[in-house]
mmCIF file of C-alpha atoms and ligand atoms in Angstrom:
data_model
loop_
_atom_site.group_PDB
_atom_site.id
_atom_site.type_symbol
_atom_site.label_atom_id
_atom_site.label_comp_id
_atom_site.label_asym_id
_atom_site.label_seq_id
_atom_site.Cartn_x
_atom_site.Cartn_y
_atom_site.Cartn_z
ATOM 1 C CA MET A 27 0.037 0.047 0.092
ATOM 2 C CA ILE A 28 0.996 3.585 -0.416
ATOM 3 C CA PRO A 29 1.425 5.653 2.643
ATOM 4 C CA TYR A 30 -0.696 9.028 3.096
ATOM 5 C CA ALA A 31 1.254 11.971 1.974
ATOM 6 C CA PHE A 32 3.582 13.548 4.387
ATOM 7 C CA ASP A 33 6.417 16.451 4.543
ATOM 8 C CA TYR A 34 10.009 15.327 5.038
ATOM 9 C CA THR A 35 12.702 17.153 6.921
ATOM 10 C CA ARG A 36 16.294 16.149 7.707
ATOM 11 C CA PRO A 37 17.777 18.245 10.544
ATOM 12 C CA GLU A 38 21.408 18.499 11.253
ATOM 13 C CA SER A 39 21.139 18.099 15.146
ATOM 14 C CA VAL A 40 19.077 16.837 17.955
ATOM 15 C CA GLU A 41 18.079 20.490 18.872
ATOM 16 C CA GLU A 42 16.834 20.993 15.597
ATOM 17 C CA ALA A 43 14.975 17.806 15.579
ATOM 18 C CA LEU A 44 13.473 18.651 18.822
ATOM 19 C CA ASP A 45 11.983 22.124 17.599
ATOM 20 C CA LEU A 46 10.373 20.195 14.804
ATOM 21 C CA LEU A 47 9.054 17.511 16.835
ATOM 22 C CA ASP A 48 5.292 18.324 17.342
ATOM 23 C CA ASP A 49 1.996 16.258 17.672
ATOM 24 C CA ASP A 50 1.856 15.831 13.983
ATOM 25 C CA ALA A 51 5.421 14.604 13.477
ATOM 26 C CA LYS A 52 7.275 11.325 13.616
ATOM 27 C CA LEU A 53 10.957 10.827 13.840
ATOM 28 C CA LEU A 54 12.547 8.418 11.153
ATOM 29 C CA ALA A 55 15.560 6.524 11.836
ATOM 30 C CA GLY A 56 16.202 3.291 9.861
ATOM 31 C CA GLY A 57 12.749 3.247 8.677
ATOM 32 C CA HIS A 58 12.506 -0.503 9.230
ATOM 33 C CA SER A 59 9.455 -0.365 11.640
ATOM 34 C CA LEU A 60 8.008 3.072 10.623
ATOM 35 C CA VAL A 61 7.801 2.758 6.795
ATOM 36 C CA PRO A 62 5.785 -0.699 7.038
ATOM 37 C CA ALA A 63 3.509 1.027 9.538
ATOM 38 C CA LEU A 64 3.134 4.148 7.069
ATOM 39 C CA LYS A 65 2.477 1.665 4.315
ATOM 40 C CA LEU A 66 -0.276 -0.083 6.235
ATOM 41 C CA ARG A 67 -1.615 3.434 7.312
ATOM 42 C CA LEU A 68 -1.298 2.279 10.841
ATOM 43 C CA SER A 69 0.683 5.670 11.249
ATOM 44 C CA ALA A 70 -0.139 8.849 9.327
ATOM 45 C CA PRO A 71 2.224 11.643 10.507
ATOM 46 C CA GLY A 72 2.112 15.057 8.549
ATOM 47 C CA ARG A 73 5.809 15.208 8.821
ATOM 48 C CA LEU A 74 8.850 12.780 8.961
ATOM 49 C CA ILE A 75 11.733 14.171 10.730
ATOM 50 C CA ASP A 76 14.773 12.111 9.482
ATOM 51 C CA ILE A 77 17.217 11.642 12.398
ATOM 52 C CA ALA A 78 19.530 8.960 10.511
ATOM 53 C CA ARG A 79 22.252 11.128 9.801
ATOM 54 C CA ILE A 80 22.506 13.349 12.861
ATOM 55 C CA PRO A 81 26.345 12.949 13.952
ATOM 56 C CA SER A 82 25.676 13.173 17.604
ATOM 57 C CA LEU A 83 23.333 10.167 17.596
ATOM 58 C CA LYS A 84 25.810 7.810 16.108
ATOM 59 C CA GLY A 85 28.653 5.807 17.385
ATOM 60 C CA ILE A 86 29.926 3.655 20.181
ATOM 61 C CA ARG A 87 32.222 5.034 22.777
ATOM 62 C CA GLU A 88 33.533 4.481 26.405
ATOM 63 C CA GLU A 89 33.190 7.059 28.820
ATOM 64 C CA ASN A 90 33.352 7.160 32.682
ATOM 65 C CA GLY A 91 32.868 3.291 33.320
ATOM 66 C CA GLU A 92 30.139 3.104 30.644
ATOM 67 C CA ILE A 93 29.724 1.860 27.016
ATOM 68 C CA VAL A 94 27.568 4.650 25.244
ATOM 69 C CA ILE A 95 25.798 3.564 22.131
ATOM 70 C CA GLY A 96 24.325 6.369 20.334
ATOM 71 C CA ALA A 97 20.519 5.903 19.569
ATOM 72 C CA GLY A 98 21.108 6.166 15.620
ATOM 73 C CA THR A 99 23.920 3.381 15.649
ATOM 74 C CA THR A 100 22.684 0.604 13.500
ATOM 75 C CA HIS A 101 22.654 -2.963 14.222
ATOM 76 C CA ALA A 102 25.343 -3.749 11.718
ATOM 77 C CA GLU A 103 27.534 -1.015 13.460
ATOM 78 C CA ILE A 104 27.085 -2.882 16.842
ATOM 79 C CA MET A 105 27.691 -6.079 15.324
ATOM 80 C CA LYS A 106 31.249 -4.967 14.034
ATOM 81 C CA SER A 107 32.038 -2.907 17.116
ATOM 82 C CA ASP A 108 35.518 -4.029 18.711
ATOM 83 C CA LEU A 109 34.603 -2.167 21.922
ATOM 84 C CA LEU A 110 31.379 -4.209 22.348
ATOM 85 C CA LYS A 111 33.167 -7.334 21.260
ATOM 86 C CA GLN A 112 35.720 -6.648 24.024
ATOM 87 C CA HIS A 113 33.149 -5.510 27.019
ATOM 88 C CA LEU A 114 29.719 -6.528 26.017
ATOM 89 C CA PRO A 115 30.149 -9.304 23.353
ATOM 90 C CA MET A 116 26.486 -10.508 23.671
ATOM 91 C CA PHE A 117 25.535 -7.206 21.925
ATOM 92 C CA ALA A 118 27.746 -7.770 19.001
ATOM 93 C CA GLU A 119 26.634 -11.298 18.602
ATOM 94 C CA GLY A 120 22.956 -10.516 19.428
ATOM 95 C CA ALA A 121 23.004 -7.756 16.485
ATOM 96 C CA ALA A 122 23.877 -10.536 14.214
ATOM 97 C CA LEU A 123 20.728 -12.219 14.928
ATOM 98 C CA ILE A 124 18.462 -9.525 13.889
ATOM 99 C CA GLY A 125 16.629 -9.625 10.614
ATOM 100 C CA ASP A 126 18.752 -9.763 7.567
ATOM 101 C CA PRO A 127 21.674 -7.634 6.124
ATOM 102 C CA MET A 128 19.427 -5.007 4.829
ATOM 103 C CA VAL A 129 17.614 -4.707 8.354
ATOM 104 C CA ARG A 130 20.945 -4.713 10.203
ATOM 105 C CA HIS A 131 22.342 -2.018 7.939
ATOM 106 C CA LYS A 132 19.372 0.314 8.305
ATOM 107 C CA GLY A 133 17.662 -0.435 11.541
ATOM 108 C CA THR A 134 19.021 1.382 14.772
ATOM 109 C CA ILE A 135 18.974 0.395 18.365
ATOM 110 C CA GLY A 136 17.245 3.741 19.459
ATOM 111 C CA GLY A 137 14.452 2.976 16.743
ATOM 112 C CA SER A 138 14.166 -0.593 18.072
ATOM 113 C CA LEU A 139 13.755 0.599 21.759
ATOM 114 C CA ALA A 140 11.386 3.469 20.819
ATOM 115 C CA HIS A 141 9.263 1.025 18.807
ATOM 116 C CA ALA A 142 9.099 -1.500 21.557
ATOM 117 C CA ASP A 143 7.954 -4.472 19.438
ATOM 118 C CA PRO A 144 7.289 -7.196 22.082
ATOM 119 C CA SER A 145 9.378 -9.456 19.904
ATOM 120 C CA ALA A 146 12.277 -7.206 19.330
ATOM 121 C CA ASP A 147 15.838 -8.460 20.588
ATOM 122 C CA TRP A 148 17.527 -5.307 21.996
ATOM 123 C CA PRO A 149 15.235 -4.898 24.942
ATOM 124 C CA ALA A 150 16.155 -8.285 26.561
ATOM 125 C CA MET A 151 19.777 -7.346 26.143
ATOM 126 C CA VAL A 152 19.740 -3.919 27.301
ATOM 127 C CA ILE A 153 17.785 -4.743 30.531
ATOM 128 C CA ALA A 154 19.852 -7.791 31.271
ATOM 129 C CA ALA A 155 23.003 -5.667 31.049
ATOM 130 C CA ASP A 156 21.480 -2.978 33.448
ATOM 131 C CA GLY A 157 21.301 -0.332 30.704
ATOM 132 C CA GLU A 158 19.939 3.166 30.727
ATOM 133 C CA VAL A 159 18.085 4.765 28.014
ATOM 134 C CA VAL A 160 18.690 8.544 27.827
ATOM 135 C CA LEU A 161 15.799 10.659 26.531
ATOM 136 C CA ARG A 162 16.250 14.390 25.537
ATOM 137 C CA GLY A 163 13.165 16.825 25.388
ATOM 138 C CA ARG A 164 13.276 20.739 24.862
ATOM 139 C CA ASN A 165 13.846 21.234 28.529
ATOM 140 C CA GLY A 166 16.698 18.802 29.024
ATOM 141 C CA SER A 167 17.697 15.086 29.286
ATOM 142 C CA ARG A 168 16.503 12.356 31.570
ATOM 143 C CA SER A 169 17.761 8.733 32.079
ATOM 144 C CA VAL A 170 15.504 6.002 32.559
ATOM 145 C CA ALA A 171 16.569 2.346 33.681
ATOM 146 C CA ALA A 172 15.922 -0.134 30.830
ATOM 147 C CA ALA A 173 14.012 -2.398 33.076
ATOM 148 C CA ASP A 174 11.406 0.360 33.585
ATOM 149 C CA PHE A 175 11.540 1.887 30.189
ATOM 150 C CA PHE A 176 9.200 -0.777 28.473
ATOM 151 C CA ILE A 177 5.649 -0.567 29.983
ATOM 152 C CA GLY A 178 3.347 -2.608 27.616
ATOM 153 C CA PHE A 179 2.531 -3.479 24.024
ATOM 154 C CA TYR A 180 4.633 -1.053 21.838
ATOM 155 C CA SER A 181 4.440 1.303 24.732
ATOM 156 C CA THR A 182 7.524 2.946 26.400
ATOM 157 C CA ALA A 183 8.436 5.562 29.051
ATOM 158 C CA LEU A 184 9.097 7.975 26.197
ATOM 159 C CA GLU A 185 7.060 11.085 26.331
ATOM 160 C CA GLU A 186 5.715 13.358 23.512
ATOM 161 C CA GLY A 187 8.594 15.547 22.295
ATOM 162 C CA GLU A 188 11.319 13.240 23.562
ATOM 163 C CA ILE A 189 14.284 11.547 21.454
ATOM 164 C CA ILE A 190 16.114 8.729 22.525
ATOM 165 C CA THR A 191 19.950 10.081 22.343
ATOM 166 C CA GLU A 192 21.677 7.203 23.758
ATOM 167 C CA ILE A 193 21.864 3.825 25.551
ATOM 168 C CA ARG A 194 24.331 3.782 28.527
ATOM 169 C CA LEU A 195 25.547 0.280 29.630
ATOM 170 C CA PRO A 196 28.014 -0.289 32.634
ATOM 171 C CA VAL A 197 31.386 -1.685 31.674
ATOM 172 C CA PRO A 198 31.152 -5.184 33.238
ATOM 173 C CA ALA A 199 33.899 -6.194 35.620
ATOM 174 C CA GLU A 200 36.578 -8.496 34.425
ATOM 175 C CA GLY A 201 35.013 -12.154 34.351
ATOM 176 C CA THR A 202 31.557 -11.205 33.752
ATOM 177 C CA ARG A 203 29.897 -13.518 31.134
ATOM 178 C CA MET A 204 26.890 -12.906 29.153
ATOM 179 C CA ASN A 205 24.716 -14.656 26.443
ATOM 180 C CA TYR A 206 21.486 -14.173 24.377
ATOM 181 C CA GLN A 207 19.517 -16.892 22.951
ATOM 182 C CA LYS A 208 16.392 -16.764 20.801
ATOM 183 C CA PHE A 209 13.977 -18.828 19.043
ATOM 184 C CA ALA A 210 13.565 -16.847 16.061
ATOM 185 C CA GLN A 211 10.541 -16.453 13.615
ATOM 186 C CA PRO A 212 11.810 -18.163 10.638
ATOM 187 C CA ALA A 213 10.992 -15.518 8.196
ATOM 188 C CA SER A 214 11.537 -12.130 9.911
ATOM 189 C CA ARG A 215 14.101 -13.574 12.641
ATOM 190 C CA PHE A 216 12.028 -11.663 15.193
ATOM 191 C CA ALA A 217 12.415 -13.427 18.641
ATOM 192 C CA ILE A 218 9.411 -15.555 19.372
ATOM 193 C CA VAL A 219 11.308 -16.093 22.640
ATOM 194 C CA GLY A 220 14.569 -14.472 23.417
ATOM 195 C CA CYS A 221 16.431 -14.639 26.799
ATOM 196 C CA ALA A 222 19.488 -12.602 27.853
ATOM 197 C CA VAL A 223 21.578 -13.672 30.753
ATOM 198 C CA VAL A 224 24.425 -11.708 32.360
ATOM 199 C CA ARG A 225 26.484 -13.379 35.092
ATOM 200 C CA HIS A 226 28.671 -11.226 37.128
ATOM 201 C CA PRO A 227 31.945 -12.328 38.945
ATOM 202 C CA ASP A 228 30.383 -12.194 42.338
ATOM 203 C CA GLY A 229 27.888 -14.763 41.105
ATOM 204 C CA SER A 230 24.764 -12.588 40.816
ATOM 205 C CA VAL A 231 22.815 -13.123 37.619
ATOM 206 C CA ARG A 232 20.453 -10.897 35.726
ATOM 207 C CA VAL A 233 17.851 -12.510 33.319
ATOM 208 C CA ALA A 234 15.657 -10.751 30.844
ATOM 209 C CA PHE A 235 13.057 -12.031 28.349
ATOM 210 C CA THR A 236 11.601 -10.694 25.203
ATOM 211 C CA GLY A 237 8.817 -12.172 22.903
ATOM 212 C CA VAL A 238 7.156 -13.828 25.888
ATOM 213 C CA SER A 239 4.744 -11.328 26.998
ATOM 214 C CA ASP A 240 3.305 -7.943 25.776
ATOM 215 C CA ALA A 241 6.602 -6.157 26.964
ATOM 216 C CA PRO A 242 10.186 -7.429 27.747
ATOM 217 C CA PHE A 243 10.819 -8.105 31.426
ATOM 218 C CA ARG A 244 13.566 -8.992 34.009
ATOM 219 C CA ASP A 245 12.770 -12.436 35.306
ATOM 220 C CA THR A 246 13.455 -12.010 39.062
ATOM 221 C CA GLY A 247 11.896 -15.559 39.687
ATOM 222 C CA VAL A 248 14.788 -17.103 37.806
ATOM 223 C CA GLU A 249 17.376 -14.858 39.442
ATOM 224 C CA GLU A 250 16.212 -15.563 43.022
ATOM 225 C CA ALA A 251 16.540 -19.363 42.174
ATOM 226 C CA LEU A 252 20.161 -18.734 41.171
ATOM 227 C CA SER A 253 21.050 -16.422 44.030
ATOM 228 C CA GLY A 254 24.045 -17.767 46.061
ATOM 229 C CA GLN A 255 24.222 -20.897 44.018
ATOM 230 C CA GLN A 256 26.972 -22.528 41.715
ATOM 231 C CA LEU A 257 25.424 -22.848 38.258
ATOM 232 C CA THR A 258 25.372 -26.551 38.353
ATOM 233 C CA ASP A 259 23.255 -28.590 35.983
ATOM 234 C CA ASP A 260 20.650 -29.113 38.735
ATOM 235 C CA VAL A 261 20.409 -25.470 39.849
ATOM 236 C CA ILE A 262 20.347 -24.495 36.223
ATOM 237 C CA GLU A 263 17.311 -26.975 35.465
ATOM 238 C CA ALA A 264 15.550 -25.790 38.701
ATOM 239 C CA ALA A 265 15.993 -22.232 37.870
ATOM 240 C CA ALA A 266 15.042 -22.339 34.110
ATOM 241 C CA ALA A 267 11.940 -24.153 35.228
ATOM 242 C CA LYS A 268 10.777 -20.861 36.887
ATOM 243 C CA ALA A 269 11.171 -18.922 33.627
ATOM 244 C CA ALA A 270 8.343 -16.522 32.882
ATOM 245 C CA GLU A 271 6.354 -17.962 36.026
ATOM 246 C CA GLY A 272 3.426 -15.630 36.864
ATOM 247 C CA VAL A 273 3.899 -13.453 33.585
ATOM 248 C CA SER A 274 0.931 -13.058 31.290
ATOM 249 C CA LEU A 275 2.137 -15.066 28.119
ATOM 250 C CA ASN A 276 1.588 -13.933 24.568
ATOM 251 C CA SER A 277 -0.186 -16.206 22.254
ATOM 252 C CA ASP A 278 -0.354 -15.864 18.461
ATOM 253 C CA HIS A 279 -0.269 -17.940 15.314
ATOM 254 C CA PHE A 280 3.373 -18.632 15.806
ATOM 255 C CA ALA A 281 3.354 -19.900 19.434
ATOM 256 C CA SER A 282 0.591 -20.518 21.955
ATOM 257 C CA GLU A 283 0.967 -19.672 25.657
ATOM 258 C CA GLU A 284 1.933 -23.155 26.623
ATOM 259 C CA TYR A 285 4.609 -23.478 23.886
ATOM 260 C CA ARG A 286 6.061 -20.005 24.598
ATOM 261 C CA GLN A 287 6.341 -21.079 28.501
ATOM 262 C CA HIS A 288 8.152 -24.218 27.260
ATOM 263 C CA LEU A 289 10.432 -22.264 24.913
ATOM 264 C CA ALA A 290 11.120 -19.650 27.694
ATOM 265 C CA ARG A 291 12.446 -22.459 29.883
ATOM 266 C CA VAL A 292 14.496 -24.092 27.027
ATOM 267 C CA TYR A 293 16.064 -20.874 26.030
ATOM 268 C CA CYS A 294 16.814 -19.830 29.595
ATOM 269 C CA LYS A 295 18.452 -23.048 30.259
ATOM 270 C CA ARG A 296 20.573 -22.599 27.000
ATOM 271 C CA ALA A 297 21.702 -18.972 28.043
ATOM 272 C CA LEU A 298 22.492 -20.040 31.619
ATOM 273 C CA ASN A 299 24.500 -23.142 30.470
ATOM 274 C CA ALA A 300 26.509 -20.841 28.011
ATOM 275 C CA VAL A 301 27.479 -18.473 31.040
ATOM 276 C CA ALA A 302 28.006 -21.372 33.737
HETATM 277 C C1 FAD B 14 11.860 -7.710 7.570
HETATM 278 C C2 FAD B 14 12.306 -7.226 8.986
HETATM 279 C C3 FAD B 14 12.863 -7.941 9.916
HETATM 280 C C4 FAD B 14 13.187 -7.769 11.177
HETATM 281 N N1 FAD B 14 13.669 -8.605 12.053
HETATM 282 C C5 FAD B 14 14.112 -8.132 13.428
HETATM 283 C C6 FAD B 14 14.541 -8.968 14.201
HETATM 284 O O1 FAD B 14 14.928 -10.154 14.039
HETATM 285 N N2 FAD B 14 14.767 -8.596 15.609
HETATM 286 C C7 FAD B 14 14.609 -7.250 15.878
HETATM 287 O O2 FAD B 14 14.792 -6.880 17.032
HETATM 288 N N3 FAD B 14 14.069 -6.406 15.270
HETATM 289 C C8 FAD B 14 13.727 -6.700 13.602
HETATM 290 N N4 FAD B 14 13.155 -5.959 12.847
HETATM 291 C C9 FAD B 14 13.032 -4.363 13.251
HETATM 292 C C10 FAD B 14 14.071 -3.604 13.077
HETATM 293 O O3 FAD B 14 15.160 -4.033 13.901
HETATM 294 C C11 FAD B 14 13.775 -2.080 12.895
HETATM 295 O O4 FAD B 14 14.896 -1.485 12.452
HETATM 296 C C12 FAD B 14 13.761 -1.579 14.429
HETATM 297 O O5 FAD B 14 12.504 -2.229 15.108
HETATM 298 C C13 FAD B 14 13.393 0.019 14.310
HETATM 299 O O6 FAD B 14 14.498 0.540 14.257
HETATM 300 P P1 FAD B 14 14.573 1.702 12.968
HETATM 301 O O7 FAD B 14 15.880 2.555 13.127
HETATM 302 O O8 FAD B 14 14.159 1.019 11.589
HETATM 303 O O9 FAD B 14 13.288 2.665 13.499
HETATM 304 P P2 FAD B 14 12.104 3.472 12.593
HETATM 305 O O10 FAD B 14 11.394 2.455 11.876
HETATM 306 O O11 FAD B 14 12.701 4.483 11.740
HETATM 307 O O12 FAD B 14 11.433 4.096 13.714
HETATM 308 C C14 FAD B 14 10.648 3.157 14.511
HETATM 309 C C15 FAD B 14 9.835 4.028 15.639
HETATM 310 O O13 FAD B 14 10.743 4.582 16.603
HETATM 311 C C16 FAD B 14 10.602 5.929 16.745
HETATM 312 N N5 FAD B 14 12.031 6.299 16.797
HETATM 313 C C17 FAD B 14 13.331 6.187 15.997
HETATM 314 N N6 FAD B 14 14.192 6.544 16.339
HETATM 315 C C18 FAD B 14 13.982 7.367 17.477
HETATM 316 C C19 FAD B 14 14.774 7.893 18.527
HETATM 317 N N7 FAD B 14 16.060 8.103 18.535
HETATM 318 N N8 FAD B 14 14.118 8.504 19.554
HETATM 319 C C20 FAD B 14 12.669 8.310 19.807
HETATM 320 N N9 FAD B 14 11.875 7.725 18.731
HETATM 321 C C21 FAD B 14 12.655 7.236 17.776
HETATM 322 C C22 FAD B 14 10.160 6.434 15.138
HETATM 323 O O14 FAD B 14 9.247 7.576 15.216
HETATM 324 C C23 FAD B 14 9.107 5.242 15.107
HETATM 325 O O15 FAD B 14 7.993 5.606 15.817
HETATM 326 C C24 FAD B 14 12.771 -6.411 11.476
HETATM 327 C C25 FAD B 14 12.362 -5.513 10.583
HETATM 328 C C26 FAD B 14 11.997 -5.748 9.448
HETATM 329 C C27 FAD B 14 11.538 -4.952 8.379
#
């Protein structure tokens, strides 16, 4: 289908983009979620503000004990980043599992977090790595913990007139291990179930899921089952059996609630085995 007509602007800076961002406008990053929505006429903004080439939204750097990923950084750039391979290898490996080369070279991490597709990969990894999403509006910036950013089906803490500028991730201590496992939809590669696990040298483990429910979530039930334990086969088995317990499970033509629960346990066990 053909979208409704819209104006198109390409600002040079975040400040300029914020000035243009009114009720009738939508930000355009990689376009790999927005353009399909425009074509299906699920979204009909009067103006697109193309932020894909704003320099300050691009790139990956280390700063004050954190890895900072610009919101406009593409999945492919994350996949190739030596800094991420060194400190947060799950991100480089996870990026390689997203979509196909076209999606990875156009789609951005900021666009993915803002869109909050319940099957998107980044949310689970950013929550498990204890990331923060930095949002900028006309009155300044604020930071939201990734675990609080996703509030429901395609719904986030992003408010009208705000832009995600960057994602900040603590540089993990030496010896931290991390892994992301997903059961991918065979055509799109979206996660029917995705599980990210970060195991810190003090033995604490953070576990997060995507695809399972209407929003990604940190699974404290699994984390508590692992607390103070060595990751033996029995401990992993018992903890993974608690995956997505008490969560309202998605059900669609790809996977029923029961199957998703089963997949959550299987993929949690795989991710835990990988960091054990
Ligand atoms: C065929 C196909 C396969 C895919 N497979 C996967 C997959 O396996 N895993 C996966 O996770 N994703 C997958 N995706 C989605 C892909 O990763 C998208 O790129 C991503 O969801 C959106 O990023 P984008 O940069 O394209 O955003 P856009 O489509 O440009 O924007 C999406 C939404 O976010 C808003 N937005 C964009 N940037 C910002 C910002 N900085 N601040 C605030 N709001 C912003 C836009 O206004 C819009 O509402 C797939 C997409 C396609 C088309």
